[in-house]
Amino acid sequence: MSAPRPAAGAAPARGPMGGGPMGRGMGMPVQKAQNFGASAKRLLAHLRRENALLVVVIVLGVFSVALSVIGPKLLGEGTNLVFAGFVSLQFSDVPPGTTQQQIMDQLIANGQQEQADLLSTMTFTPGAGIDFAALGQLLLLVLAVYVGASLFGWLQARILNGVVQRAMHRLRIEVEQKIHRLPLSYFDRVQRGELLSRVTNDVDNIGQSLQQTLSQVVISLLTVIGVLVMMFVISPLLAVIALVTIPLTIVVTVLVARRSQALFVTQWRATGVLNARIEETFSGHSVVKVFGHQREAETDFAAENEEVYRASFGAQFLSGIIMPAMMFIGNLVYVAIAVVGGLQVAGGMLSIGDVQAFIQYSRQFTQPLSQLGSMANLLQSGVASAERVFELLDEPEQTDDPEPAETVPSDASTLEFRDVSFRYVADTPLIDDLTLRAASG
């Protein structure tokens, strides 16, 4: 009898250990990534059961970011209190009852307009010194604000961790159940190490990517919005200067992401091939020695290991470029804000505390932009792994035989096969013209 043959285009069958004694070599092409948007959407679909908790995560993120954004403004007010106290001591020798406005009028009359403009940005009582009571209350409020922000951030991270881990638990179950429904032809053309790499390495990478990107993306986006609002409240001019970082960040991120996506896909595919090589070589060590393939095994391993090295180095190198580039852009903006802000303080348009708060906001503004750039590469890696897992989940499943097989009588004394041929691909026979007779006992 002859077994049914699959449709044309199926992968060629492998030898006893996956392509001969040593399995597949480096000839396997690196496939291109699937549509990123579709793959990412399908990946996020595994979180739908956790929609309610995801809403809680976003709400906690809003509270955490709101408190974090308030902090620099409060610290700026503290700086104003300290500076106003020091300035007031400079006028301790004026007659009692002299007001701040009278001092400013006198400075203007003396032709000291710039000094008068500087004093107009603060409120003080001549000779009073620093108001330590008000400063202490303000610092306690700042402490409470940052403690609250940390608490909300911790709760958010804890809930999100549970959401991601439960999603990965369901994905592992889905993969495990899928494996039991796959036909034998799949295991003939896919190496065990490659399959193990998808089930373990790729699923773990998906979990790590979701864990880090979901949390950082939510916090970063909310931080950018909140900080941007506060910057426009303090100084629209300085806010416009800070906004210059956005197009620069987008350009750098897009340029790097285009190149890194292909490298991340190559990295994970090469890792799967290398794992398959190691697993089959170790488990079939005796076969390798019998066929005298030790030297070929070493050569193949070295080549595949080199491919993993090159792909990993390229992907991680490009990922590492983003953060230094964002820091450089942030430093340029920092210098511009310091110069323009100093001029506005001298002109009486801003207080020193406002400039200090704005500089902190500029750091808070560029940091999430840098994180979003880094998260883009991490997300690329996660989606590349997700594509490999989805390829497994989309494999055709084992179907029932079109005709029920004949049942061997229980009292049969002999079991005989005549002219049996079997192959998965038309031109790659596995069993050809086999005749076998097995007597009872």
CSV table of C-alpha atoms in Angstrom, one decimal:
chain,number,residue,atom,x,y,z
A,1,MET,CA,0.0,0.0,0.0
A,2,SER,CA,1.1,3.6,-0.4
A,3,ALA,CA,0.5,6.4,2.0
A,4,PRO,CA,-1.2,9.7,0.8
A,5,ARG,CA,1.2,12.4,-0.3
A,6,PRO,CA,0.9,16.0,0.7
A,7,ALA,CA,0.3,18.9,-1.6
A,8,ALA,CA,3.2,20.3,-3.5
A,9,GLY,CA,5.2,22.9,-1.7
A,10,ALA,CA,5.5,21.1,1.5
A,11,ALA,CA,8.9,21.1,3.2
A,12,PRO,CA,11.2,18.3,2.3
A,13,ALA,CA,11.4,15.5,4.8
A,14,ARG,CA,14.5,15.1,6.9
A,15,GLY,CA,16.7,12.2,7.6
A,16,PRO,CA,16.7,10.2,10.9
A,17,MET,CA,18.0,13.2,12.8
A,18,GLY,CA,16.5,16.0,10.7
A,19,GLY,CA,18.3,16.3,7.4
A,20,GLY,CA,20.7,13.4,7.7
A,21,PRO,CA,22.8,12.5,10.8
A,22,MET,CA,23.4,16.2,11.5
A,23,GLY,CA,20.1,17.9,10.6
A,24,ARG,CA,19.8,21.2,8.7
A,25,GLY,CA,22.7,23.4,8.0
A,26,MET,CA,23.1,27.1,7.4
A,27,GLY,CA,21.3,26.9,4.1
A,28,MET,CA,17.9,27.8,5.7
A,29,PRO,CA,16.9,31.3,4.6
A,30,VAL,CA,16.0,33.9,7.1
A,31,GLN,CA,12.3,34.7,6.4
A,32,LYS,CA,11.1,38.3,6.5
A,33,ALA,CA,9.0,39.5,9.3
A,34,GLN,CA,5.2,39.4,9.0
A,35,ASN,CA,3.2,42.6,9.2
A,36,PHE,CA,4.2,44.3,12.4
A,37,GLY,CA,0.9,46.0,13.1
A,38,ALA,CA,-1.1,42.8,12.6
A,39,SER,CA,1.3,40.7,14.7
A,40,ALA,CA,1.2,43.3,17.5
A,41,LYS,CA,-2.6,43.5,17.4
A,42,ARG,CA,-2.8,39.7,17.6
A,43,LEU,CA,-0.4,39.7,20.5
A,44,LEU,CA,-2.4,42.3,22.4
A,45,ALA,CA,-5.5,40.3,21.8
A,46,HIS,CA,-4.2,37.8,24.4
A,47,LEU,CA,-4.7,40.6,27.0
A,48,ARG,CA,-8.4,41.1,26.3
A,49,ARG,CA,-9.5,39.0,29.2
A,50,GLU,CA,-7.7,41.5,31.5
A,51,ASN,CA,-9.4,44.6,30.1
A,52,ALA,CA,-10.8,45.7,33.5
A,53,LEU,CA,-7.4,45.4,35.2
A,54,LEU,CA,-5.7,47.2,32.3
A,55,VAL,CA,-8.1,50.1,32.9
A,56,VAL,CA,-7.0,50.1,36.6
A,57,VAL,CA,-3.4,50.1,35.4
A,58,ILE,CA,-4.0,53.2,33.3
A,59,VAL,CA,-5.9,55.0,36.2
A,60,LEU,CA,-3.1,54.2,38.6
A,61,GLY,CA,-0.6,55.5,36.0
A,62,VAL,CA,-2.6,58.8,35.7
A,63,PHE,CA,-2.4,59.3,39.5
A,64,SER,CA,1.3,58.4,39.7
A,65,VAL,CA,2.2,60.7,36.8
A,66,ALA,CA,0.0,63.5,38.1
A,67,LEU,CA,1.8,63.5,41.5
A,68,SER,CA,5.2,63.2,39.8
A,69,VAL,CA,4.4,66.2,37.6
A,70,ILE,CA,3.3,68.4,40.6
A,71,GLY,CA,6.6,67.7,42.4
A,72,PRO,CA,9.0,70.0,40.4
A,73,LYS,CA,6.5,72.9,40.6
A,74,LEU,CA,6.4,72.6,44.4
A,75,LEU,CA,10.2,72.3,44.6
A,76,GLY,CA,10.4,75.5,42.5
A,77,GLU,CA,8.2,77.3,45.0
A,78,GLY,CA,10.6,76.1,47.8
A,79,THR,CA,13.5,77.6,45.8
A,80,ASN,CA,11.6,80.9,45.6
A,81,LEU,CA,11.1,80.9,49.3
A,82,VAL,CA,14.8,80.4,50.0
A,83,PHE,CA,15.9,83.0,47.4
A,84,ALA,CA,13.3,85.5,48.6
A,85,GLY,CA,14.5,85.1,52.2
A,86,PHE,CA,18.2,85.7,51.2
A,87,VAL,CA,17.1,88.8,49.2
A,88,SER,CA,15.1,90.2,52.1
A,89,LEU,CA,18.2,90.1,54.2
A,90,GLN,CA,19.9,92.4,51.8
A,91,PHE,CA,17.4,95.1,52.7
A,92,SER,CA,17.6,94.6,56.5
A,93,ASP,CA,18.9,98.2,57.0
A,94,VAL,CA,15.9,99.9,55.4
A,95,PRO,CA,13.6,101.8,57.8
A,96,PRO,CA,10.9,99.7,59.5
A,97,GLY,CA,7.7,99.4,57.6
A,98,THR,CA,9.3,99.8,54.2
A,99,THR,CA,7.5,97.6,51.6
A,100,GLN,CA,8.9,95.6,48.7
A,101,GLN,CA,7.1,97.9,46.2
A,102,GLN,CA,8.8,101.0,47.8
A,103,ILE,CA,12.2,99.3,47.4
A,104,MET,CA,11.5,98.5,43.8
A,105,ASP,CA,10.4,102.1,43.1
A,106,GLN,CA,13.6,103.4,44.6
A,107,LEU,CA,15.7,101.1,42.4
A,108,ILE,CA,13.9,102.3,39.3
A,109,ALA,CA,14.4,105.9,40.4
A,110,ASN,CA,18.1,105.1,40.8
A,111,GLY,CA,18.2,103.7,37.2
A,112,GLN,CA,18.5,100.0,38.4
A,113,GLN,CA,15.6,98.7,36.3
A,114,GLU,CA,17.1,95.2,35.9
A,115,GLN,CA,17.3,94.7,39.7
A,116,ALA,CA,13.8,96.0,40.1
A,117,ASP,CA,12.6,93.5,37.4
A,118,LEU,CA,14.3,90.6,39.2
A,119,LEU,CA,12.6,91.6,42.6
A,120,SER,CA,9.3,91.7,40.8
A,121,THR,CA,9.4,87.9,40.4
A,122,MET,CA,9.3,87.2,44.1
A,123,THR,CA,7.5,88.2,47.3
A,124,PHE,CA,9.4,89.1,50.5
A,125,THR,CA,9.3,91.3,53.5
A,126,PRO,CA,12.5,93.4,53.9
A,127,GLY,CA,14.7,92.0,56.7
A,128,ALA,CA,12.4,89.0,57.4
A,129,GLY,CA,14.8,86.3,56.2
A,130,ILE,CA,13.8,82.8,55.2
A,131,ASP,CA,10.4,81.6,56.3
A,132,PHE,CA,11.4,78.2,57.6
A,133,ALA,CA,7.9,77.3,58.8
A,134,ALA,CA,6.4,77.7,55.3
A,135,LEU,CA,9.5,76.0,53.8
A,136,GLY,CA,9.1,73.0,56.2
A,137,GLN,CA,5.4,72.6,55.3
A,138,LEU,CA,6.2,72.8,51.6
A,139,LEU,CA,8.9,70.1,51.9
A,140,LEU,CA,6.5,67.8,53.8
A,141,LEU,CA,4.0,68.3,51.0
A,142,VAL,CA,6.6,67.4,48.4
A,143,LEU,CA,7.5,64.3,50.4
A,144,ALA,CA,3.9,63.2,50.5
A,145,VAL,CA,3.5,63.8,46.8
A,146,TYR,CA,6.5,61.7,45.9
A,147,VAL,CA,5.6,58.9,48.3
A,148,GLY,CA,2.1,58.8,46.8
A,149,ALA,CA,3.5,58.7,43.2
A,150,SER,CA,5.8,55.8,44.2
A,151,LEU,CA,2.9,53.9,45.8
A,152,PHE,CA,0.6,54.3,42.8
A,153,GLY,CA,3.5,53.3,40.5
A,154,TRP,CA,4.2,50.1,42.6
A,155,LEU,CA,0.5,49.1,42.5
A,156,GLN,CA,0.5,49.6,38.8
A,157,ALA,CA,3.6,47.5,38.3
A,158,ARG,CA,2.2,44.7,40.5
A,159,ILE,CA,-1.1,44.5,38.7
A,160,LEU,CA,0.4,44.7,35.3
A,161,ASN,CA,2.8,41.9,36.2
A,162,GLY,CA,-0.1,39.7,37.0
A,163,VAL,CA,-1.9,40.6,33.8
A,164,VAL,CA,1.1,39.8,31.6
A,165,GLN,CA,2.0,36.5,33.4
A,166,ARG,CA,-1.6,35.2,33.2
A,167,ALA,CA,-1.6,36.1,29.5
A,168,MET,CA,1.7,34.2,29.0
A,169,HIS,CA,0.3,31.3,31.0
A,170,ARG,CA,-2.6,31.0,28.6
A,171,LEU,CA,-0.3,31.4,25.6
A,172,ARG,CA,1.8,28.5,26.8
A,173,ILE,CA,-1.3,26.3,27.3
A,174,GLU,CA,-2.4,27.2,23.8
A,175,VAL,CA,1.0,26.3,22.4
A,176,GLU,CA,1.1,23.0,24.3
A,177,GLN,CA,-2.4,22.0,23.1
A,178,LYS,CA,-1.4,23.0,19.6
A,179,ILE,CA,1.6,20.7,19.6
A,180,HIS,CA,-0.6,17.7,20.4
A,181,ARG,CA,-2.7,18.5,17.4
A,182,LEU,CA,0.1,18.8,14.9
A,183,PRO,CA,0.6,16.0,12.3
A,184,LEU,CA,3.8,13.9,12.2
A,185,SER,CA,4.9,15.7,9.1
A,186,TYR,CA,5.5,18.9,11.1
A,187,PHE,CA,7.9,17.1,13.5
A,188,ASP,CA,9.6,15.5,10.5
A,189,ARG,CA,10.5,18.9,8.9
A,190,VAL,CA,11.0,21.0,12.1
A,191,GLN,CA,13.9,20.2,14.4
A,192,ARG,CA,13.1,19.6,18.1
A,193,GLY,CA,15.5,22.3,19.2
A,194,GLU,CA,13.7,24.8,16.9
A,195,LEU,CA,10.4,23.8,18.4
A,196,LEU,CA,11.7,24.1,21.9
A,197,SER,CA,13.1,27.5,21.2
A,198,ARG,CA,9.7,28.8,20.1
A,199,VAL,CA,8.0,27.2,23.1
A,200,THR,CA,10.5,28.5,25.7
A,201,ASN,CA,12.8,31.3,24.4
A,202,ASP,CA,10.3,33.1,22.3
A,203,VAL,CA,7.4,32.9,24.8
A,204,ASP,CA,9.7,34.1,27.5
A,205,ASN,CA,10.8,37.0,25.3
A,206,ILE,CA,7.2,37.9,24.6
A,207,GLY,CA,6.5,38.1,28.3
A,208,GLN,CA,9.5,40.2,29.1
A,209,SER,CA,8.7,42.6,26.2
A,210,LEU,CA,5.1,43.0,27.3
A,211,GLN,CA,6.1,43.5,30.9
A,212,GLN,CA,8.5,46.3,30.2
A,213,THR,CA,6.8,48.0,27.2
A,214,LEU,CA,3.2,48.1,28.5
A,215,SER,CA,4.3,49.7,31.8
A,216,GLN,CA,6.8,52.1,30.2
A,217,VAL,CA,4.6,53.1,27.3
A,218,VAL,CA,1.7,54.1,29.6
A,219,ILE,CA,3.8,56.0,32.0
A,220,SER,CA,5.9,57.7,29.3
A,221,LEU,CA,2.9,58.9,27.3
A,222,LEU,CA,1.1,60.2,30.4
A,223,THR,CA,4.3,61.9,31.6
A,224,VAL,CA,4.9,63.6,28.3
A,225,ILE,CA,1.3,65.0,28.3
A,226,GLY,CA,1.4,66.1,31.9
A,227,VAL,CA,4.9,67.7,31.7
A,228,LEU,CA,4.0,69.4,28.5
A,229,VAL,CA,0.9,71.0,30.1
A,230,MET,CA,3.0,72.3,33.1
A,231,MET,CA,5.7,73.6,30.8
A,232,PHE,CA,3.2,75.7,28.8
A,233,VAL,CA,1.8,77.0,32.1
A,234,ILE,CA,5.2,78.2,33.2
A,235,SER,CA,6.6,79.5,29.9
A,236,PRO,CA,5.2,79.0,26.4
A,237,LEU,CA,8.5,80.1,24.9
A,238,LEU,CA,10.6,77.5,26.8
A,239,ALA,CA,7.9,74.9,26.1
A,240,VAL,CA,8.3,75.5,22.3
A,241,ILE,CA,12.0,75.1,22.7
A,242,ALA,CA,11.5,71.7,24.5
A,243,LEU,CA,9.1,70.6,21.7
A,244,VAL,CA,12.0,70.6,19.3
A,245,THR,CA,13.0,67.2,20.7
A,246,ILE,CA,9.8,65.5,19.4
A,247,PRO,CA,10.6,65.5,15.7
A,248,LEU,CA,14.3,64.7,16.3
A,249,THR,CA,13.2,61.7,18.5
A,250,ILE,CA,10.8,60.4,15.9
A,251,VAL,CA,13.4,60.6,13.2
A,252,VAL,CA,16.0,58.8,15.2
A,253,THR,CA,13.6,56.1,16.4
A,254,VAL,CA,12.2,55.4,12.9
A,255,LEU,CA,15.6,55.1,11.3
A,256,VAL,CA,16.9,52.7,13.9
A,257,ALA,CA,13.6,50.7,14.1
A,258,ARG,CA,13.6,50.0,10.4
A,259,ARG,CA,17.0,48.4,10.6
A,260,SER,CA,16.7,46.7,13.9
A,261,GLN,CA,13.4,44.8,13.2
A,262,ALA,CA,15.1,42.7,10.5
A,263,LEU,CA,18.0,42.0,12.8
A,264,PHE,CA,15.8,41.0,15.7
A,265,VAL,CA,13.9,38.5,13.5
A,266,THR,CA,17.3,37.1,12.3
A,267,GLN,CA,18.5,36.9,15.8
A,268,TRP,CA,15.6,34.8,17.1
A,269,ARG,CA,15.5,32.5,14.0
A,270,ALA,CA,19.2,32.0,14.2
A,271,THR,CA,18.9,31.2,18.0
A,272,GLY,CA,16.2,28.6,17.2
A,273,VAL,CA,18.5,26.9,14.6
A,274,LEU,CA,21.4,26.9,17.0
A,275,ASN,CA,19.3,25.4,19.8
A,276,ALA,CA,18.1,22.7,17.4
A,277,ARG,CA,21.7,22.0,16.4
A,278,ILE,CA,22.8,21.6,20.0
A,279,GLU,CA,19.8,19.5,21.0
A,280,GLU,CA,20.2,17.1,18.1
A,281,THR,CA,23.9,16.8,18.4
A,282,PHE,CA,23.9,16.1,22.1
A,283,SER,CA,20.9,13.7,22.0
A,284,GLY,CA,22.3,11.9,18.9
A,285,HIS,CA,25.9,11.9,20.0
A,286,SER,CA,26.4,8.2,19.3
A,287,VAL,CA,25.0,8.5,15.8
A,288,VAL,CA,27.3,11.4,15.1
A,289,LYS,CA,30.3,9.3,16.1
A,290,VAL,CA,29.1,6.3,14.2
A,291,PHE,CA,28.8,8.3,11.0
A,292,GLY,CA,32.1,10.1,11.7
A,293,HIS,CA,30.5,13.6,11.6
A,294,GLN,CA,32.4,15.1,14.5
A,295,ARG,CA,34.3,17.6,12.3
A,296,GLU,CA,31.1,18.5,10.3
A,297,ALA,CA,29.2,19.0,13.6
A,298,GLU,CA,31.9,21.4,14.9
A,299,THR,CA,31.9,23.3,11.6
A,300,ASP,CA,28.1,23.6,11.4
A,301,PHE,CA,28.0,24.7,15.1
A,302,ALA,CA,30.6,27.3,14.5
A,303,ALA,CA,28.8,28.7,11.5
A,304,GLU,CA,25.4,28.9,13.2
A,305,ASN,CA,27.0,30.3,16.4
A,306,GLU,CA,28.6,33.0,14.3
A,307,GLU,CA,25.2,33.9,12.7
A,308,VAL,CA,23.7,34.3,16.2
A,309,TYR,CA,26.6,36.5,17.2
A,310,ARG,CA,26.3,38.7,14.2
A,311,ALA,CA,22.6,39.1,14.4
A,312,SER,CA,22.6,39.7,18.2
A,313,PHE,CA,25.4,42.1,18.0
A,314,GLY,CA,23.7,44.1,15.2
A,315,ALA,CA,20.3,44.2,17.0
A,316,GLN,CA,21.7,45.2,20.4
A,317,PHE,CA,24.1,47.7,18.9
A,318,LEU,CA,21.3,49.5,17.2
A,319,SER,CA,19.2,49.3,20.3
A,320,GLY,CA,22.0,50.9,22.3
A,321,ILE,CA,22.3,53.9,19.9
A,322,ILE,CA,18.9,55.3,20.7
A,323,MET,CA,19.5,56.2,24.4
A,324,PRO,CA,22.8,58.1,23.8
A,325,ALA,CA,21.2,59.9,20.9
A,326,MET,CA,18.2,61.0,23.0
A,327,MET,CA,20.5,62.1,25.8
A,328,PHE,CA,22.5,64.2,23.4
A,329,ILE,CA,19.4,65.9,22.1
A,330,GLY,CA,18.2,66.4,25.7
A,331,ASN,CA,21.4,68.1,26.7
A,332,LEU,CA,21.2,70.5,23.8
A,333,VAL,CA,17.7,71.4,24.9
A,334,TYR,CA,18.9,71.7,28.5
A,335,VAL,CA,21.5,74.3,27.4
A,336,ALA,CA,18.9,76.3,25.4
A,337,ILE,CA,16.4,76.3,28.3
A,338,ALA,CA,19.1,77.4,30.8
A,339,VAL,CA,20.2,80.3,28.6
A,340,VAL,CA,16.7,81.5,27.6
A,341,GLY,CA,15.3,80.9,31.1
A,342,GLY,CA,18.2,83.0,32.6
A,343,LEU,CA,17.4,85.9,30.3
A,344,GLN,CA,13.7,85.7,31.2
A,345,VAL,CA,14.6,85.7,35.0
A,346,ALA,CA,16.8,88.8,34.4
A,347,GLY,CA,13.9,90.5,32.6
A,348,GLY,CA,11.4,89.8,35.4
A,349,MET,CA,9.3,87.4,33.3
A,350,LEU,CA,10.1,84.3,35.3
A,351,SER,CA,11.2,83.5,38.8
A,352,ILE,CA,14.3,81.4,39.6
A,353,GLY,CA,12.0,78.7,41.0
A,354,ASP,CA,10.1,78.5,37.8
A,355,VAL,CA,13.3,78.1,35.8
A,356,GLN,CA,14.4,75.4,38.1
A,357,ALA,CA,11.1,73.6,37.8
A,358,PHE,CA,11.2,74.0,34.0
A,359,ILE,CA,14.6,72.4,33.8
A,360,GLN,CA,13.3,69.5,35.8
A,361,TYR,CA,10.4,69.3,33.5
A,362,SER,CA,12.6,69.3,30.5
A,363,ARG,CA,14.5,66.3,31.9
A,364,GLN,CA,11.2,64.6,32.7
A,365,PHE,CA,10.1,65.4,29.1
A,366,THR,CA,13.1,64.0,27.3
A,367,GLN,CA,13.5,60.9,29.5
A,368,PRO,CA,10.1,59.3,28.5
A,369,LEU,CA,10.8,60.2,24.9
A,370,SER,CA,14.1,58.3,25.2
A,371,GLN,CA,12.3,55.4,26.9
A,372,LEU,CA,9.8,55.3,24.1
A,373,GLY,CA,12.6,55.0,21.6
A,374,SER,CA,14.2,52.2,23.6
A,375,MET,CA,10.8,50.5,24.0
A,376,ALA,CA,10.4,50.6,20.3
A,377,ASN,CA,13.3,48.2,19.8
A,378,LEU,CA,12.3,46.0,22.7
A,379,LEU,CA,8.8,45.8,21.2
A,380,GLN,CA,10.4,44.9,17.9
A,381,SER,CA,12.1,42.0,19.5
A,382,GLY,CA,8.9,40.9,21.3
A,383,VAL,CA,6.9,41.0,18.1
A,384,ALA,CA,9.6,39.1,16.2
A,385,SER,CA,9.2,36.3,18.8
A,386,ALA,CA,5.5,36.5,18.7
A,387,GLU,CA,5.6,36.0,14.9
A,388,ARG,CA,7.5,32.8,15.4
A,389,VAL,CA,5.0,31.5,18.0
A,390,PHE,CA,2.0,32.5,15.8
A,391,GLU,CA,3.6,30.6,12.9
A,392,LEU,CA,3.4,27.5,15.1
A,393,LEU,CA,-0.2,28.2,16.2
A,394,ASP,CA,-1.2,28.7,12.5
A,395,GLU,CA,0.3,25.3,11.4
A,396,PRO,CA,-2.3,22.9,9.8
A,397,GLU,CA,-3.5,20.4,12.3
A,398,GLN,CA,-3.8,16.6,12.1
A,399,THR,CA,-7.0,15.5,10.3
A,400,ASP,CA,-8.9,12.3,10.6
A,401,ASP,CA,-8.2,9.6,8.0
A,402,PRO,CA,-10.7,9.8,5.1
A,403,GLU,CA,-11.3,6.1,5.4
A,404,PRO,CA,-11.2,4.1,8.6
A,405,ALA,CA,-8.2,1.7,8.8
A,406,GLU,CA,-9.0,-2.0,8.8
A,407,THR,CA,-9.0,-3.6,12.2
A,408,VAL,CA,-6.5,-6.5,12.6
A,409,PRO,CA,-8.3,-9.6,13.9
A,410,SER,CA,-7.3,-10.5,17.4
A,411,ASP,CA,-6.7,-14.1,16.5
A,412,ALA,CA,-4.5,-13.3,13.5
A,413,SER,CA,-1.3,-15.4,13.5
A,414,THR,CA,0.6,-13.3,11.1
A,415,LEU,CA,0.9,-9.5,10.3
A,416,GLU,CA,2.1,-8.7,6.8
A,417,PHE,CA,2.9,-5.5,4.9
A,418,ARG,CA,3.4,-5.7,1.1
A,419,ASP,CA,4.9,-3.1,-1.1
A,420,VAL,CA,4.5,-0.2,1.4
A,421,SER,CA,5.7,3.2,0.3
A,422,PHE,CA,5.5,6.4,2.2
A,423,ARG,CA,6.7,10.0,1.7
A,424,TYR,CA,5.7,13.5,2.8
A,425,VAL,CA,7.0,15.1,-0.4
A,426,ALA,CA,6.7,13.4,-3.8
A,427,ASP,CA,10.4,13.4,-4.6
A,428,THR,CA,11.6,12.6,-1.1
A,429,PRO,CA,10.7,9.0,-0.1
A,430,LEU,CA,10.9,7.9,3.5
A,431,ILE,CA,9.7,4.3,3.0
A,432,ASP,CA,9.9,2.7,-0.5
A,433,ASP,CA,8.6,-0.7,-1.4
A,434,LEU,CA,8.7,-2.2,2.1
A,435,THR,CA,7.5,-5.8,2.6
A,436,LEU,CA,7.4,-7.1,6.1
A,437,ARG,CA,6.0,-10.3,7.6
A,438,ALA,CA,5.7,-10.7,11.4
A,439,ALA,CA,4.5,-14.0,12.8
A,440,SER,CA,2.6,-14.2,16.1
A,441,GLY,CA,4.8,-14.4,19.2
